[in-house]
PDB file of C-alpha atoms in Angstrom:
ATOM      1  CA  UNK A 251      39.065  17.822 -28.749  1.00  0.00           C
ATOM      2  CA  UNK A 252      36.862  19.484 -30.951  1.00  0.00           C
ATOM      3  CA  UNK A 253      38.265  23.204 -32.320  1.00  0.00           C
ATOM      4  CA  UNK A 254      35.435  25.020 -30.725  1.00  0.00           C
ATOM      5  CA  UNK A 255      36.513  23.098 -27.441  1.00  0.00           C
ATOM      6  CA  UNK A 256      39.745  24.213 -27.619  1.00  0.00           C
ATOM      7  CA  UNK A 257      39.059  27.718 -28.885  1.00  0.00           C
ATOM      8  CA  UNK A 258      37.196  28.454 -25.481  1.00  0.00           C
ATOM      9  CA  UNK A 259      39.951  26.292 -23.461  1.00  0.00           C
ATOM     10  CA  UNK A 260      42.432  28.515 -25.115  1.00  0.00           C
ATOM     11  CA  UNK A 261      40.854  32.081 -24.277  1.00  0.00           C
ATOM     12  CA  UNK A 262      40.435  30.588 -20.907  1.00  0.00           C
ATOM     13  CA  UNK A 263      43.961  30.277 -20.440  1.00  0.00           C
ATOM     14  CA  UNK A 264      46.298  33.109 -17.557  1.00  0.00           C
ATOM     15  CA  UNK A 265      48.605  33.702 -20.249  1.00  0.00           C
ATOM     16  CA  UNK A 266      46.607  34.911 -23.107  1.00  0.00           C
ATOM     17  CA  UNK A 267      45.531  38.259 -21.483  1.00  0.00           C
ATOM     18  CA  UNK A 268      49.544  39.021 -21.136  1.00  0.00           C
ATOM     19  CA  UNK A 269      50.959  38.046 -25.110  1.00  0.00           C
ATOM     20  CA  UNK A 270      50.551  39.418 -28.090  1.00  0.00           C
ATOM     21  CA  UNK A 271      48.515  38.330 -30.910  1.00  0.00           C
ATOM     22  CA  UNK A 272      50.875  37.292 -32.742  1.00  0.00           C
ATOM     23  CA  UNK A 273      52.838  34.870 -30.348  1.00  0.00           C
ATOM     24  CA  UNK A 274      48.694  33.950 -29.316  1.00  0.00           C
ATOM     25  CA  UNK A 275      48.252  32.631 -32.996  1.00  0.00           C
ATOM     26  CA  UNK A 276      51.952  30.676 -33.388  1.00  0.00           C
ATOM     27  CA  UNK A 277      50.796  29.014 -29.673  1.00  0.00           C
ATOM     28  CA  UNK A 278      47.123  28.113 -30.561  1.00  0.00           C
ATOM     29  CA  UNK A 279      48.019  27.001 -33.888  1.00  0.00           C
ATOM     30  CA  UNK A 280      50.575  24.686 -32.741  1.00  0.00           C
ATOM     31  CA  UNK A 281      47.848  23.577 -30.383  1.00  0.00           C
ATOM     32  CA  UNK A 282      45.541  22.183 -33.042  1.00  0.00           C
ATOM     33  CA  UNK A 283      45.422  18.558 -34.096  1.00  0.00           C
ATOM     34  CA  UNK A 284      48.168  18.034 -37.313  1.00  0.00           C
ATOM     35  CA  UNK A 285      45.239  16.999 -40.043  1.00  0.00           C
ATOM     36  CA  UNK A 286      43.485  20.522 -39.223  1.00  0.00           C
ATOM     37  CA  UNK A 287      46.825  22.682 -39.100  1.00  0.00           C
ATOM     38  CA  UNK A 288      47.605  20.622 -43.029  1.00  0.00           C
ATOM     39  CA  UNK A 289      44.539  21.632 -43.877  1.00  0.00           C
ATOM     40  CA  UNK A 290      44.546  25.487 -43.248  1.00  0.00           C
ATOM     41  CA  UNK A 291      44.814  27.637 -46.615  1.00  0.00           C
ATOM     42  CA  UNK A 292      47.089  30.566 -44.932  1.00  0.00           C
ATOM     43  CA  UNK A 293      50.027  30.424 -43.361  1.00  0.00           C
ATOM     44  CA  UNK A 294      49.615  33.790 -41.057  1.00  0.00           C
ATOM     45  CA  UNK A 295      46.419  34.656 -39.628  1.00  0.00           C
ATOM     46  CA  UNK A 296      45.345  38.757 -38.848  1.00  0.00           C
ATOM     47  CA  UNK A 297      43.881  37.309 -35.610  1.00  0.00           C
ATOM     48  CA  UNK A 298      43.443  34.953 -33.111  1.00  0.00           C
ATOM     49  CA  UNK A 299      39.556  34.891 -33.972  1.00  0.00           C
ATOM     50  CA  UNK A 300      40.591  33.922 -37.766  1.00  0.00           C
ATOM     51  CA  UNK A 301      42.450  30.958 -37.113  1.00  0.00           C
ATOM     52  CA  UNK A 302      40.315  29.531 -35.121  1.00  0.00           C
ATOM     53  CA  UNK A 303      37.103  30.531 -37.830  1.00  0.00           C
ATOM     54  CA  UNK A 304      39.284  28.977 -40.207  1.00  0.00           C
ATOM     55  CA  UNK A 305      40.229  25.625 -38.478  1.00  0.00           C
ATOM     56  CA  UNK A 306      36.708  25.218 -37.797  1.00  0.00           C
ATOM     57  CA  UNK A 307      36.098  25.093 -41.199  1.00  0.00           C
ATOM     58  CA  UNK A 308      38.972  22.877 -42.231  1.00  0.00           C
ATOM     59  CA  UNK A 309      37.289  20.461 -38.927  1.00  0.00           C
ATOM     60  CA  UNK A 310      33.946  20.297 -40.925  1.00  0.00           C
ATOM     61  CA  UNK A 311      35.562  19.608 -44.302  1.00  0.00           C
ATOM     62  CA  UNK A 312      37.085  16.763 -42.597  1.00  0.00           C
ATOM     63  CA  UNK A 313      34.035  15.668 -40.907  1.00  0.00           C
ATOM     64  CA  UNK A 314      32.597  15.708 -44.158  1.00  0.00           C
ATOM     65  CA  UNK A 315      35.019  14.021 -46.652  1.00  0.00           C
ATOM     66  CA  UNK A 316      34.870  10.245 -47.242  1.00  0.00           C
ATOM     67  CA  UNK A 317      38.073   8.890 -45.565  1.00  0.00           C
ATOM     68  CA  UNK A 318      39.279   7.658 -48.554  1.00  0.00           C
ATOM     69  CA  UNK A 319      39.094  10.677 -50.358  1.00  0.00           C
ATOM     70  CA  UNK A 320      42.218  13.341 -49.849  1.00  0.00           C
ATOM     71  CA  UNK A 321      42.099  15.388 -46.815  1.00  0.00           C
ATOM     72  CA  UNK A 322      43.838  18.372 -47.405  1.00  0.00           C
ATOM     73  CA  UNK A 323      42.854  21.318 -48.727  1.00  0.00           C
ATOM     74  CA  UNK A 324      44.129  23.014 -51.653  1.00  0.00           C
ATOM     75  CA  UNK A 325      46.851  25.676 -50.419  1.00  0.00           C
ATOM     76  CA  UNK A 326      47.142  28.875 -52.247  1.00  0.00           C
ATOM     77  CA  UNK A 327      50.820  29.159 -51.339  1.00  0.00           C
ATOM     78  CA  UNK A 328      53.520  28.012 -54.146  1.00  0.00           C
ATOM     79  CA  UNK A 329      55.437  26.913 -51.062  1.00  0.00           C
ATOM     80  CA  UNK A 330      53.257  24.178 -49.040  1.00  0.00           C
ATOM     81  CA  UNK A 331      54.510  21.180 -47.330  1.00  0.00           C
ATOM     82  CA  UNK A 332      53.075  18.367 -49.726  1.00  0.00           C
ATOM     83  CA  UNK A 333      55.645  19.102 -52.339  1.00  0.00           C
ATOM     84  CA  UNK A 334      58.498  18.861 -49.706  1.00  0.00           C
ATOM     85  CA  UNK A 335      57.410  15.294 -48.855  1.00  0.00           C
ATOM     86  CA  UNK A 336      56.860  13.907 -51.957  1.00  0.00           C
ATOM     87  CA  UNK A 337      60.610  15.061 -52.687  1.00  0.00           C
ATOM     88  CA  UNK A 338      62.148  13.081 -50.127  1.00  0.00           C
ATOM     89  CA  UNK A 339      60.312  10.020 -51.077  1.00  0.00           C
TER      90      UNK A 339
END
């Protein structure tokens, strides 16, 4: 599913009228397929409407990168997960 597909499956949802934000962004960003969540630069998002803006970016730099080129983008954070797995190798 495409992130714009699940953006408006998401907001169509019973329970998103009755959470907050917050617990709204942890749940949809779960939600999104593993390549796209690697791929995000931040790790908390103001808004609901950010992550998604954001993911869909992340989607099109995916659509757009030769598959054997890396995928991910560069994070900002000193603490992202690609260090973690190259120490347990």
């Amino acid at each position: 599913m495409s992130v714009k597909k699940y953006r408006r499956f998401f907001y169509s949802l019973p329970e998103v009228a009755n959470r907050p934000e917050e617990k709204l962004i942890a749940l949809a960003k779960a939600g999104l397929k593993e390549e796209i969540r690697q791929g995000l630069e931040k790790e908390e998002f103001a808004t609901l409407d950010a992550l998604f803006e954001e993911a869909e970016e992340v989607e099109e730099g995916l659509k757009e990168t030769p598959p054997s080129s890396p995928r991910k983008r560069r994070r900002t954070s000193p603490d992202h997960r690609s260090s973690k797995r190259d120490a347990s190798r």
